[in-house]
Coordinates of C-alpha atoms in Angstrom, one line a residue:
Chain A
X1 CA -18.6 -19.3 -3.4
X2 CA -22.0 -17.8 -3.8
X3 CA -23.2 -19.4 -0.6
X4 CA -20.6 -17.8 1.6
X5 CA -21.1 -14.5 -0.2
X6 CA -24.8 -14.4 0.5
X7 CA -24.4 -15.8 4.1
X8 CA -21.8 -13.0 4.7
X9 CA -24.3 -10.4 3.5
X10 CA -27.1 -11.8 5.7
X11 CA -25.0 -12.2 8.7
X12 CA -23.3 -8.8 8.6
X13 CA -26.7 -7.3 8.5
X14 CA -27.7 -9.4 11.5
X15 CA -28.9 -6.3 13.4
X16 CA -30.9 -5.2 10.4
X17 CA -32.4 -2.2 12.1
X18 CA -29.0 -0.6 12.1
X19 CA -28.3 1.5 9.0
X20 CA -24.5 1.1 9.3
X21 CA -24.9 -2.7 9.3
X22 CA -27.0 -2.6 6.2
X23 CA -24.5 -0.4 4.4
X24 CA -21.7 -2.7 5.4
X25 CA -23.6 -5.7 4.2
X26 CA -24.3 -4.0 0.9
X27 CA -20.6 -3.1 0.6
X28 CA -19.7 -6.8 1.2
X29 CA -22.1 -8.1 -1.4
X30 CA -21.2 -5.5 -4.0
X31 CA -17.5 -5.9 -3.7
X32 CA -17.8 -9.7 -3.8
X33 CA -20.0 -9.4 -6.9
X34 CA -17.3 -7.3 -8.7
X35 CA -14.9 -10.1 -8.0
X36 CA -17.4 -12.7 -9.2
X37 CA -17.3 -11.0 -12.6
X38 CA -13.7 -12.2 -12.8
X39 CA -14.7 -15.7 -11.8
X40 CA -17.5 -15.9 -14.4
X41 CA -15.1 -14.5 -17.0
X42 CA -12.6 -17.3 -16.4
X43 CA -15.3 -20.0 -16.2
X44 CA -16.7 -18.8 -19.6
X45 CA -13.3 -18.8 -21.1
X46 CA -12.6 -22.3 -19.8
X47 CA -15.9 -23.6 -21.1
X48 CA -15.6 -22.1 -24.5
X49 CA -11.9 -22.7 -25.3
X50 CA -11.1 -25.8 -23.2
X51 CA -14.6 -27.2 -23.1
X52 CA -14.3 -28.2 -19.5
X53 CA -14.5 -27.0 -16.0
X54 CA -12.6 -30.0 -14.6
X55 CA -9.5 -28.7 -12.9
X56 CA -7.6 -31.9 -13.7
X57 CA -8.3 -31.6 -17.4
X58 CA -7.5 -27.9 -17.4
X59 CA -4.1 -28.6 -15.7
X60 CA -2.8 -30.4 -18.7
X61 CA -2.8 -27.2 -20.7
X62 CA 0.7 -25.9 -21.2
X63 CA 0.0 -22.3 -21.7
X64 CA -3.0 -20.4 -20.5
X65 CA -3.3 -16.8 -21.8
X66 CA -3.6 -13.9 -19.4
X67 CA -7.4 -13.3 -19.6
X68 CA -8.8 -16.3 -17.6
X69 CA -5.9 -15.9 -15.1
X70 CA -6.7 -12.3 -14.6
X71 CA -10.3 -13.3 -14.1
X72 CA -9.3 -15.7 -11.3
X73 CA -7.1 -13.1 -9.7
X74 CA -9.9 -10.6 -9.8
X75 CA -12.2 -13.2 -8.2
X76 CA -9.6 -13.7 -5.4
X77 CA -9.2 -9.9 -5.1
X78 CA -12.9 -9.5 -4.4
X79 CA -13.4 -12.4 -2.1
X80 CA -10.2 -12.1 -0.2
X81 CA -10.2 -8.3 0.2
X82 CA -7.0 -7.5 -1.6
X83 CA -6.2 -3.9 -2.3
X84 CA -8.7 -2.3 -4.6
X85 CA -11.7 -4.4 -3.4
X86 CA -10.8 -4.3 0.2
X87 CA -13.2 -1.8 2.0
X88 CA -15.8 -4.4 2.7
X89 CA -13.7 -6.4 5.2
X90 CA -13.3 -3.7 7.9
X91 CA -16.9 -2.7 7.3
X92 CA -18.0 -6.3 7.9
X93 CA -17.1 -5.8 11.6
X94 CA -20.6 -4.4 11.9
X95 CA -21.8 -7.9 12.3
X96 CA -21.7 -10.0 15.4
X97 CA -18.2 -11.1 16.6
X98 CA -18.8 -14.9 16.0
X99 CA -19.6 -14.0 12.4
X100 CA -16.3 -12.2 12.2
X101 CA -14.5 -15.0 13.9
X102 CA -15.8 -17.6 11.5
X103 CA -16.5 -15.9 8.2
X104 CA -14.3 -12.9 8.0
X105 CA -11.1 -14.4 9.4
X106 CA -10.9 -18.1 8.8
X107 CA -13.2 -19.5 6.2
X108 CA -14.9 -17.1 3.8
X109 CA -12.2 -14.6 3.1
X110 CA -9.7 -17.4 2.3
X111 CA -12.0 -18.7 -0.4
X112 CA -10.3 -16.4 -3.0
X113 CA -6.9 -17.7 -2.0
X114 CA -8.2 -21.2 -2.0
X115 CA -9.4 -20.8 -5.5
X116 CA -5.9 -19.7 -6.6
X117 CA -4.5 -22.7 -4.7
X118 CA -6.8 -25.2 -6.4
X119 CA -6.1 -23.6 -9.9
X120 CA -2.3 -23.3 -9.2
X121 CA -1.3 -25.4 -12.3
X122 CA -2.9 -22.8 -14.5
X123 CA -1.0 -20.0 -12.8
X124 CA 2.3 -21.8 -12.5
X125 CA 3.2 -21.5 -16.1
X126 CA 2.4 -17.8 -16.5
X127 CA 5.1 -15.7 -14.8
X128 CA 3.2 -12.4 -15.4
X129 CA 0.2 -13.7 -13.5
X130 CA 2.4 -14.8 -10.6
X131 CA 4.1 -11.4 -10.5
X132 CA 0.7 -9.8 -10.5
X133 CA -0.3 -11.9 -7.5
X134 CA 3.0 -11.1 -5.8
X135 CA 2.7 -7.4 -6.2
X136 CA -1.0 -7.2 -5.4
X137 CA -0.4 -9.3 -2.3
X138 CA 2.5 -7.2 -1.2
X139 CA 0.5 -4.0 -1.7
X140 CA -2.5 -5.4 0.2
X141 CA -0.5 -6.6 3.1
X142 CA 1.4 -3.3 3.6
X143 CA -1.8 -1.2 3.1
X144 CA -3.8 -3.1 5.6
X145 CA -0.9 -3.2 8.1
X146 CA -0.6 0.6 7.7
X147 CA -4.3 1.2 8.3
X148 CA -4.2 -1.1 11.4
X149 CA -1.6 1.1 13.1
X150 CA -4.0 4.0 13.9
X151 CA -7.3 2.2 14.5
X152 CA -9.0 2.4 17.8
X153 CA -11.7 -0.2 17.5
X154 CA -10.4 -3.6 18.5
X155 CA -12.4 -5.5 15.9
X156 CA -11.1 -3.2 13.1
X157 CA -7.5 -3.8 14.2
X158 CA -8.1 -7.6 13.9
X159 CA -9.9 -7.1 10.6
X160 CA -7.0 -5.2 9.1
X161 CA -4.7 -7.9 10.5
X162 CA -6.8 -10.5 8.6
X163 CA -6.6 -8.4 5.5
X164 CA -2.8 -8.1 5.9
X165 CA -2.4 -11.9 6.3
X166 CA -4.6 -12.5 3.3
X167 CA -2.1 -10.3 1.4
X168 CA 0.7 -12.5 2.7
X169 CA -1.1 -15.6 1.4
X170 CA -1.5 -13.9 -2.0
X171 CA 2.3 -13.2 -1.9
X172 CA 2.9 -16.9 -1.3
X173 CA 0.7 -17.8 -4.3
X174 CA 2.8 -15.3 -6.3
X175 CA 5.9 -17.3 -5.2
X176 CA 4.4 -20.4 -6.8
X177 CA 4.1 -22.1 -3.3
X178 CA 0.4 -23.0 -3.0
X179 CA 0.9 -25.6 -0.3
X180 CA 2.6 -23.1 1.9
X181 CA -0.3 -20.7 1.3
X182 CA -2.6 -23.5 2.4
X183 CA -0.5 -24.1 5.5
X184 CA -0.8 -20.4 6.3
X185 CA -4.6 -20.6 5.8
X186 CA -4.8 -23.4 8.3
X187 CA -2.6 -22.0 11.0
X188 CA -4.0 -18.5 10.5
X189 CA -7.5 -19.8 11.1
X190 CA -6.6 -20.9 14.6
X191 CA -5.1 -17.8 16.0
X192 CA -7.3 -15.3 14.1
X193 CA -10.5 -17.0 15.2
X194 CA -9.2 -17.0 18.7
X195 CA -8.3 -13.3 18.5
X196 CA -11.8 -12.5 17.4
X197 CA -13.5 -14.6 20.0
X198 CA -11.3 -13.0 22.7
X199 CA -12.2 -9.6 21.5
X200 CA -15.8 -10.6 21.5
X201 CA -15.6 -11.8 25.0
X202 CA -13.9 -8.5 26.1
X203 CA -16.5 -6.4 24.3
X204 CA -19.3 -8.3 25.9
X205 CA -17.8 -8.1 29.3
X206 CA -17.4 -4.4 29.0
X207 CA -21.0 -4.0 27.9
X208 CA -20.5 -3.3 24.2
X209 CA -17.3 -1.1 24.5
X210 CA -15.2 -1.6 21.4
X211 CA -12.8 1.3 21.7
X212 CA -9.4 0.3 23.0
X213 CA -8.8 3.7 24.4
X214 CA -11.5 2.9 26.9
X215 CA -10.0 -0.5 27.9
X216 CA -7.0 -1.1 30.0
X217 CA -5.7 -3.3 32.8
X218 CA -7.8 -6.2 31.7
X219 CA -5.0 -8.7 32.3
X220 CA -6.0 -9.0 36.0
X221 CA -9.8 -8.7 35.3
X222 CA -10.1 -11.3 32.5
X223 CA -7.0 -13.5 32.9
X224 CA -8.0 -16.4 30.6
X225 CA -9.2 -14.2 27.8
X226 CA -6.3 -11.9 27.9
X227 CA -3.8 -14.7 28.1
X228 CA -5.3 -16.3 25.0
X229 CA -5.3 -12.8 23.4
X230 CA -1.5 -12.7 24.1
X231 CA -1.0 -16.2 22.7
X232 CA -2.9 -15.2 19.6
X233 CA -0.9 -12.0 19.1
X234 CA 2.4 -13.9 19.6
X235 CA 1.3 -16.5 17.0
X236 CA 0.3 -13.8 14.6
X237 CA 3.7 -12.1 15.0
X238 CA 5.4 -15.4 14.1
X239 CA 6.9 -16.2 17.5
X240 CA 9.2 -19.2 17.1
X241 CA 7.4 -22.6 17.5
X242 CA 3.9 -21.3 17.8
X243 CA 1.5 -22.0 15.0
X244 CA 2.1 -18.9 13.0
X245 CA 5.8 -19.4 13.0
X246 CA 5.7 -22.6 10.8
X247 CA 3.9 -20.9 8.0
X248 CA 4.9 -17.3 8.3
X249 CA 8.6 -17.9 8.8
X250 CA 8.7 -20.2 5.9
X251 CA 7.0 -17.6 3.7
X252 CA 9.5 -15.0 4.6
X253 CA 12.4 -17.3 4.1
X254 CA 11.1 -18.3 0.7
X255 CA 10.7 -14.6 -0.2
X256 CA 14.3 -13.9 0.8
X257 CA 15.5 -16.8 -1.3
X258 CA 13.5 -16.2 -4.4
X259 CA 14.1 -14.3 -7.6
X260 CA 11.4 -11.7 -7.3
X261 CA 10.4 -8.1 -7.3
X262 CA 12.5 -6.3 -4.7
X263 CA 9.8 -3.8 -3.8
X264 CA 7.4 -6.7 -3.0
X265 CA 10.0 -8.2 -0.7
X266 CA 10.6 -4.9 1.1
X267 CA 6.8 -4.2 1.4
X268 CA 6.2 -7.7 2.9
X269 CA 9.0 -7.3 5.4
X270 CA 7.7 -3.8 6.4
X271 CA 4.3 -5.2 6.8
X272 CA 5.6 -8.0 9.0
X273 CA 7.2 -5.4 11.3
X274 CA 3.9 -3.4 11.3
X275 CA 2.1 -6.6 12.3
X276 CA 4.2 -6.7 15.4
X277 CA 3.7 -3.0 16.0
X278 CA -0.1 -3.0 15.9
X279 CA -0.4 -6.3 17.7
X280 CA 1.7 -5.0 20.6
X281 CA -0.2 -1.7 20.5
X282 CA -3.5 -3.5 20.9
X283 CA -2.0 -5.7 23.7
X284 CA -0.6 -2.7 25.6
X285 CA -3.8 -0.6 25.3
X286 CA -6.2 -3.4 26.1
X287 CA -4.4 -5.5 28.7
X288 CA -1.8 -3.4 30.5
X289 CA -1.8 0.0 32.1
X290 CA -4.4 1.6 34.3
X291 CA -8.1 0.6 33.7
X292 CA -10.0 3.1 31.7
X293 CA -13.2 1.2 31.9
X294 CA -16.2 2.4 33.9
X295 CA -15.7 1.5 37.5
X296 CA -18.9 -0.5 38.0
X297 CA -18.6 -3.1 35.2
X298 CA -19.7 -6.6 36.0
X299 CA -16.6 -8.3 34.4
X300 CA -16.4 -12.0 34.9
X301 CA -15.2 -15.1 33.2
X302 CA -17.8 -17.4 34.7
X303 CA -19.4 -18.6 31.4
X304 CA -17.5 -21.7 30.2
X305 CA -19.4 -21.3 26.9
X306 CA -17.1 -18.4 26.2
X307 CA -13.8 -19.5 27.8
X308 CA -13.8 -23.1 26.6
X309 CA -13.7 -22.4 22.8
X310 CA -11.0 -19.8 23.5
X311 CA -8.9 -22.2 25.5
X312 CA -9.3 -24.9 22.8
X313 CA -8.2 -22.5 20.1
X314 CA -5.3 -21.4 22.2
X315 CA -4.2 -25.0 22.4
X316 CA -4.6 -25.2 18.6
X317 CA -2.6 -22.0 18.1
X318 CA 0.3 -23.6 20.0
X319 CA 0.2 -27.1 18.6
X320 CA -1.3 -26.8 15.1
X321 CA 1.8 -25.6 13.3
X322 CA 3.9 -28.5 14.6
X323 CA 1.2 -31.1 14.1
X324 CA 0.4 -30.1 10.5
X325 CA 4.0 -29.8 9.4
X326 CA 5.0 -33.0 11.0
X327 CA 2.3 -35.0 9.3
X328 CA 1.9 -33.3 5.9
X329 CA 5.1 -32.9 4.1
X330 CA 5.6 -30.2 1.5
X331 CA 5.5 -31.2 -2.1
X332 CA 8.2 -28.7 -3.1
X333 CA 11.5 -28.7 -1.2
X334 CA 11.9 -25.3 0.4
X335 CA 15.4 -23.8 0.7
X336 CA 17.2 -25.5 3.6
X337 CA 20.5 -23.5 3.6
X338 CA 20.8 -19.8 3.7
X339 CA 22.9 -17.1 5.4
X340 CA 22.1 -16.4 9.0
X341 CA 20.7 -12.9 8.2
X342 CA 18.2 -14.4 5.8
X343 CA 17.2 -17.1 8.2
X344 CA 16.6 -14.7 11.0
X345 CA 15.1 -11.9 8.9
X346 CA 11.5 -12.5 10.0
X347 CA 12.4 -12.5 13.7
X348 CA 14.6 -9.4 13.4
X349 CA 12.0 -7.5 11.6
X350 CA 9.3 -8.5 14.1
X351 CA 11.6 -7.5 17.0
X352 CA 12.1 -4.2 15.3
X353 CA 8.3 -3.7 15.1
X354 CA 8.0 -4.6 18.8
X355 CA 10.7 -2.1 19.8
X356 CA 9.0 0.5 17.6
X357 CA 5.7 -0.1 19.4
X358 CA 7.3 0.0 22.8
X359 CA 9.0 3.3 22.0
X360 CA 5.8 4.9 20.7
X361 CA 3.9 3.8 23.7
X362 CA 6.6 5.3 25.9
X363 CA 6.5 8.5 23.9
X364 CA 2.7 8.6 24.3
X365 CA 3.0 8.4 28.0
X366 CA 5.7 11.0 28.3
X367 CA 5.2 13.5 25.5
X368 CA 2.4 15.2 23.6
X369 CA 2.3 14.2 20.0
X370 CA 1.0 16.6 17.4
X371 CA -2.6 15.6 16.7
X372 CA -2.5 15.3 13.0
X373 CA 0.1 14.8 10.3
X374 CA -0.1 13.6 6.7
X375 CA 0.9 10.0 7.5
X376 CA -1.4 9.6 10.5
X377 CA -4.3 11.1 8.5
X378 CA -3.6 8.7 5.7
X379 CA -3.6 5.7 8.0
X380 CA -6.5 6.7 10.0
X381 CA -8.9 7.3 7.1
X382 CA -7.8 4.0 5.5
X383 CA -5.9 5.7 2.7
X384 CA -8.8 8.0 1.7
X385 CA -10.0 5.0 -0.4
X386 CA -13.5 4.8 1.1
X387 CA -14.6 8.4 0.5
X388 CA -13.0 8.6 -2.9
X389 CA -14.7 5.5 -4.3
X390 CA -17.9 5.4 -2.2
X391 CA -19.1 8.9 -2.9
X392 CA -18.5 9.8 -6.6
X393 CA -19.1 6.5 -8.3
X394 CA -22.5 5.5 -6.7
X395 CA -23.7 9.1 -6.9
X396 CA -23.0 9.3 -10.6
X397 CA -24.4 5.9 -11.4
X398 CA -27.6 6.3 -9.3
X399 CA -28.4 9.8 -10.5
X400 CA -27.7 9.0 -14.2
X401 CA -29.7 5.8 -13.8
X402 CA -32.6 7.7 -12.4
X403 CA -32.4 10.3 -15.1
X404 CA -32.2 7.8 -17.9
X405 CA -34.9 5.5 -16.6
X406 CA -37.4 8.2 -15.9
X407 CA -36.7 11.5 -17.6
X408 CA -34.8 10.5 -20.7
X409 CA -37.0 7.6 -21.6
X410 CA -40.1 9.8 -21.2
X411 CA -38.5 12.6 -23.1
X412 CA -37.4 10.4 -26.0
X413 CA -40.2 7.9 -26.4
X414 CA -43.2 9.9 -25.4
X415 CA -42.2 13.2 -26.8
X416 CA -39.4 13.1 -29.4
X417 CA -40.6 9.8 -31.0
X418 CA -44.2 10.8 -30.7
X419 CA -46.1 14.0 -31.0
X420 CA -43.3 16.6 -30.4
X421 CA -40.9 14.8 -32.7
X422 CA -43.5 14.5 -35.4
X423 CA -44.5 18.2 -35.0
X424 CA -40.8 19.2 -35.3
X425 CA -40.4 17.2 -38.5
X426 CA -43.5 18.7 -40.0
X427 CA -42.5 22.2 -39.0
X428 CA -39.1 21.7 -40.5
X429 CA -40.6 20.3 -43.7
X430 CA -43.2 23.1 -44.0
X431 CA -40.7 25.8 -43.3
X432 CA -38.3 24.5 -46.0
X433 CA -41.0 24.1 -48.6
X434 CA -42.4 27.6 -47.8
X435 CA -38.9 29.0 -48.2
X436 CA -38.4 27.2 -51.5
X437 CA -41.8 28.1 -52.8
X438 CA -41.6 31.5 -54.4
X439 CA -44.8 31.7 -56.5
X440 CA -43.4 32.3 -60.0
X441 CA -46.0 30.3 -62.0
X442 CA -44.8 31.4 -65.4
X443 CA -41.2 30.4 -64.7
X444 CA -42.4 27.0 -63.4
X445 CA -44.4 26.4 -66.6
X446 CA -41.5 27.6 -68.7
X447 CA -39.0 25.3 -67.0
X448 CA -41.4 22.4 -67.1
X449 CA -41.9 22.8 -70.9
X450 CA -38.2 23.2 -71.4
X451 CA -37.3 20.0 -69.6
X452 CA -40.0 18.1 -71.5
X453 CA -38.5 19.4 -74.8
X454 CA -35.0 18.4 -73.8
X455 CA -36.2 14.9 -72.8
X456 CA -37.9 14.4 -76.1
X457 CA -34.9 15.6 -78.0
X458 CA -32.6 13.2 -76.0
X459 CA -34.8 10.2 -76.8
X460 CA -34.6 10.9 -80.5
Chain B
X1 CA -38.2 23.7 16.6
X2 CA -40.9 25.0 14.4
X3 CA -41.5 21.5 13.2
X4 CA -44.0 20.8 16.0
X5 CA -46.1 23.9 15.3
X6 CA -46.0 23.2 11.5
X7 CA -46.8 19.6 12.1
X8 CA -50.0 20.5 14.0
X9 CA -51.2 22.9 11.4
X10 CA -50.4 20.6 8.5
X11 CA -52.3 17.8 10.1
X12 CA -55.5 19.8 10.3
X13 CA -55.2 21.2 6.9
X14 CA -54.4 17.9 5.2
X15 CA -57.3 16.2 7.1
X16 CA -59.6 18.9 5.8
X17 CA -58.4 18.5 2.3
X18 CA -58.6 14.7 2.5
X19 CA -62.2 14.8 3.8
X20 CA -63.2 17.2 1.1
X21 CA -61.5 15.6 -2.0
X22 CA -60.6 12.0 -1.5
X23 CA -63.8 10.1 -1.6
X24 CA -62.3 7.0 -3.2
X25 CA -59.4 6.9 -0.8
X26 CA -57.0 6.1 -3.6
X27 CA -54.9 9.2 -3.9
X28 CA -54.4 12.8 -3.0
X29 CA -56.7 15.4 -4.5
X30 CA -55.4 17.3 -7.5
X31 CA -54.5 20.4 -5.5
X32 CA -52.0 18.4 -3.5
X33 CA -50.4 16.4 -6.4
X34 CA -47.4 17.8 -8.3
X35 CA -48.4 20.0 -11.2
X36 CA -46.9 21.8 -14.1
X37 CA -44.1 24.3 -14.0
X38 CA -45.2 27.5 -12.2
X39 CA -45.1 30.5 -14.5
X40 CA -46.7 33.3 -12.6
X41 CA -45.8 34.4 -9.0
X42 CA -49.2 33.3 -7.8
X43 CA -48.6 29.8 -9.1
X44 CA -45.2 29.8 -7.4
X45 CA -46.7 30.8 -4.1
X46 CA -49.4 28.1 -4.5
X47 CA -46.8 25.5 -5.3
X48 CA -44.6 26.6 -2.3
X49 CA -47.6 26.3 0.0
X50 CA -48.4 22.9 -1.5
X51 CA -45.0 21.6 -0.7
X52 CA -44.9 23.1 2.8
X53 CA -42.1 25.5 1.9
X54 CA -41.6 29.2 2.2
X55 CA -41.9 31.1 -1.1
X56 CA -38.4 32.5 -0.8
X57 CA -37.0 28.9 -0.3
X58 CA -39.0 27.4 -3.1
X59 CA -37.1 26.9 -6.4
X60 CA -38.5 24.6 -9.1
X61 CA -36.3 22.6 -11.5
X62 CA -35.7 24.5 -14.8
X63 CA -38.3 23.9 -17.4
X64 CA -36.2 22.1 -20.0
X65 CA -38.6 19.3 -21.0
X66 CA -37.4 16.7 -18.5
X67 CA -40.7 16.6 -16.8
X68 CA -40.0 17.9 -13.3
X69 CA -43.0 20.1 -13.2
X70 CA -43.3 22.3 -10.1
X71 CA -41.3 19.9 -7.8
X72 CA -38.9 21.9 -5.7
X73 CA -35.2 21.7 -6.2
X74 CA -33.8 20.9 -2.8
X75 CA -30.1 21.0 -2.0
X76 CA -28.2 17.8 -2.8
X77 CA -27.6 16.8 0.8
X78 CA -27.8 13.2 1.9
X79 CA -29.5 12.0 5.1
X80 CA -26.1 11.5 6.7
X81 CA -25.9 15.2 7.2
X82 CA -29.1 15.5 9.2
X83 CA -28.8 15.5 13.0
X84 CA -28.8 11.9 14.2
X85 CA -29.7 12.9 17.8
X86 CA -32.8 14.9 17.0
X87 CA -36.1 13.1 17.5
X88 CA -37.4 12.9 13.9
X89 CA -40.9 11.6 13.1
X90 CA -39.2 8.8 11.1
X91 CA -36.0 8.2 12.9
X92 CA -34.5 5.9 10.3
X93 CA -35.2 8.3 7.4
X94 CA -34.4 11.4 9.5
X95 CA -37.5 12.9 8.1
X96 CA -40.5 14.8 9.6
X97 CA -44.0 14.4 8.4
X98 CA -44.8 16.9 5.6
X99 CA -41.2 17.8 5.0
X100 CA -40.5 18.0 1.2
X101 CA -38.4 15.1 0.0
X102 CA -35.6 15.4 -2.4
X103 CA -36.3 14.2 -6.0
X104 CA -33.4 11.7 -5.6
X105 CA -34.3 10.8 -2.0
X106 CA -33.7 7.1 -2.5
X107 CA -30.1 8.0 -3.5
X108 CA -29.5 10.0 -0.4
X109 CA -30.7 7.6 2.3
X110 CA -28.2 6.3 4.9
X111 CA -27.4 3.2 2.9
X112 CA -26.4 5.0 -0.2
X113 CA -24.5 8.1 -1.1
X114 CA -23.0 10.2 1.7
X115 CA -22.4 13.9 1.0
X116 CA -21.4 14.9 4.5
X117 CA -18.2 17.0 4.7
X118 CA -15.0 15.0 5.1
X119 CA -12.4 15.9 7.8
X120 CA -9.8 16.2 5.1
X121 CA -10.5 18.3 2.0
X122 CA -11.4 16.4 -1.2
X123 CA -8.5 17.6 -3.3
X124 CA -6.0 16.7 -0.5
X125 CA -7.5 13.2 -0.2
X126 CA -7.3 12.7 -4.0
X127 CA -3.8 14.1 -4.2
X128 CA -2.4 11.9 -1.3
X129 CA -4.1 8.8 -2.6
X130 CA -2.8 9.3 -6.1
X131 CA 0.6 10.0 -4.8
X132 CA 0.5 6.8 -2.8
X133 CA -0.7 4.8 -5.8
X134 CA 1.7 6.1 -8.3
X135 CA 4.6 5.7 -6.0
X136 CA 3.7 2.1 -5.4
X137 CA 3.3 1.4 -9.1
X138 CA 6.6 3.1 -10.0
X139 CA 8.4 1.3 -7.3
X140 CA 7.0 -2.0 -8.4
X141 CA 8.3 -1.2 -11.9
X142 CA 11.7 -0.4 -10.4
X143 CA 11.6 -3.7 -8.4
X144 CA 10.9 -5.6 -11.7
X145 CA 14.0 -4.0 -13.3
X146 CA 16.2 -4.7 -10.3
X147 CA 14.9 -8.0 -8.8
X148 CA 16.3 -9.5 -5.6
X149 CA 17.8 -13.0 -5.7
X150 CA 20.4 -15.1 -3.8
X151 CA 23.9 -14.2 -4.9
X152 CA 25.1 -16.5 -7.6
X153 CA 28.6 -17.0 -8.9
X154 CA 30.2 -18.7 -12.0
X155 CA 30.3 -22.5 -12.0
X156 CA 33.5 -23.9 -10.5
X157 CA 35.0 -27.4 -11.3
X158 CA 37.3 -29.2 -8.9
X159 CA 41.1 -29.7 -9.4
X160 CA 42.3 -27.6 -12.2
X161 CA 39.0 -26.2 -13.5
X162 CA 38.9 -28.5 -16.6
X163 CA 42.2 -27.1 -17.9
X164 CA 42.7 -30.1 -20.4
X165 CA 39.0 -30.2 -21.5
X166 CA 39.1 -26.5 -22.2
X167 CA 41.9 -26.9 -24.6
X168 CA 44.9 -26.4 -22.4
X169 CA 48.3 -27.4 -23.5
X170 CA 49.0 -30.9 -22.1
X171 CA 52.7 -30.4 -21.9
X172 CA 52.5 -27.3 -19.8
X173 CA 51.9 -27.2 -16.1
X174 CA 48.2 -26.2 -15.4
X175 CA 47.9 -23.0 -13.4
X176 CA 47.0 -23.1 -9.7
X177 CA 43.2 -22.7 -9.2
X178 CA 41.9 -21.3 -6.0
X179 CA 38.2 -22.1 -5.3
X180 CA 36.1 -19.7 -3.3
X181 CA 33.3 -20.2 -0.9
X182 CA 30.4 -17.8 -0.9

């Protein structure tokens, strides 16, 4: 857990001379650390109450209270970029594309989900924890899919797609189906890594251009890469009998057949259609249409080092779903019979998203959209989350830390506890005593004698 | 910009100072180090000159016992707001030689706090984000109250729906029971 966190930090900051890369690496490590607080909390609870960290021993407990489960969920939120601790994943695109392909799509970001899968006996008994996972996952998947709709950087689109699929995995955990979540992890790894590698190949061929508004018509120029990009997008959308279908369709079916929060169901379906929308938008802008690339670009696909991995992953994206589900049977029987509308819900919603994207693309070519509205601004600036959290909180912490560490400590210890404090006390004492002292000697002697007399009389 | 001319003058003056005062090569001479809070206009002018600022721009921190001395109070602007395309002396810090640094400069570098103006006003951002968040939370609450599930119906038994077991009269004819499919 720690290892992948630190590796992520180091690899995002690969080009360490670049300030944005350093900032992104810092974001990654800080958000992961906030999640680690949850992990340490649950480990401490397990060690003190159950006296063990063995998952087998812990699974025998009938009822685990909310605190350690919330700790585990917080750890998964941090590592797997759920809503609330999500900004680091799009920022992690500052790193090289192979890093994104390996760490931030397939392996590292699923570590949080994997933790919840391994500790699923703990979660299974606590319905509140499962509902928390469900709602958090649904919110994450919709939020990330909304943000992906207006992004213009190809890597950011795929990063938000990853975030959205991670939300879907969290939803599956919330449905108490950890094996299905693991199946989605496995199939998702194939097509997501392929998408990243294709995007890296495209970026490299165009000499560092990452903006999809400056790409176009690459289908004829980079046939293998763009074909694999299409296969990856189709698998992501859940096209029947590609890899993504086996896991994603099962998840949507289980959602429709379960007793669960209606809003979570609606959000997940909406996010599925948005997935189709932004995938098709990316495909249309990158591969089709007139080329918007500089005319003299040495585009080629002559390096087998680049095309071979992509082709292998394409084969995997097509076959992996079938192979895994044929050989590894699920431990829980999933619903087999359902109305036709429920069975075809995922496909229908995806087709809706595709139609929406085609219509929007048509409108873009024919009409002039107004440049800004509330929804597009919200989506473009990633929900305003980044400025709101990354400006106030660090500024307050850092400036108050500086003031406490330097000014306040100097002021208190060296001045108030030392000479100035002492001088103030003495001044106060002398002023009070001067005020009290009125100089009436005869009255003092008289009261002194009177009190001695009274004492002597009392002792009689 | 005037930075080039200032840079040339500063270099010669600082070199003269250093030659005169810093024999041990350990630190700046006392005239160039930060000093106590300036009380007279002459002290203010001397402090402004020391920090390479104009007298009208120079504003020290208030003398409230927190130990700032005569260090100038610069506007709280992070390095993100400085021109990224100008050729600064230190390009990563976006800083020229001799330029006065903010007291909290380590907070305002490009890896930390960003104070640059946002395209959307702050109150609008906050309002829209809170609207989004509260709507989601309220709708999740509504979703908990009205969950979604497969339609269920009451249990049906074959033949005459357990007429005898449920205490029906054995002499009477049991009523016709029609079973339904969902």
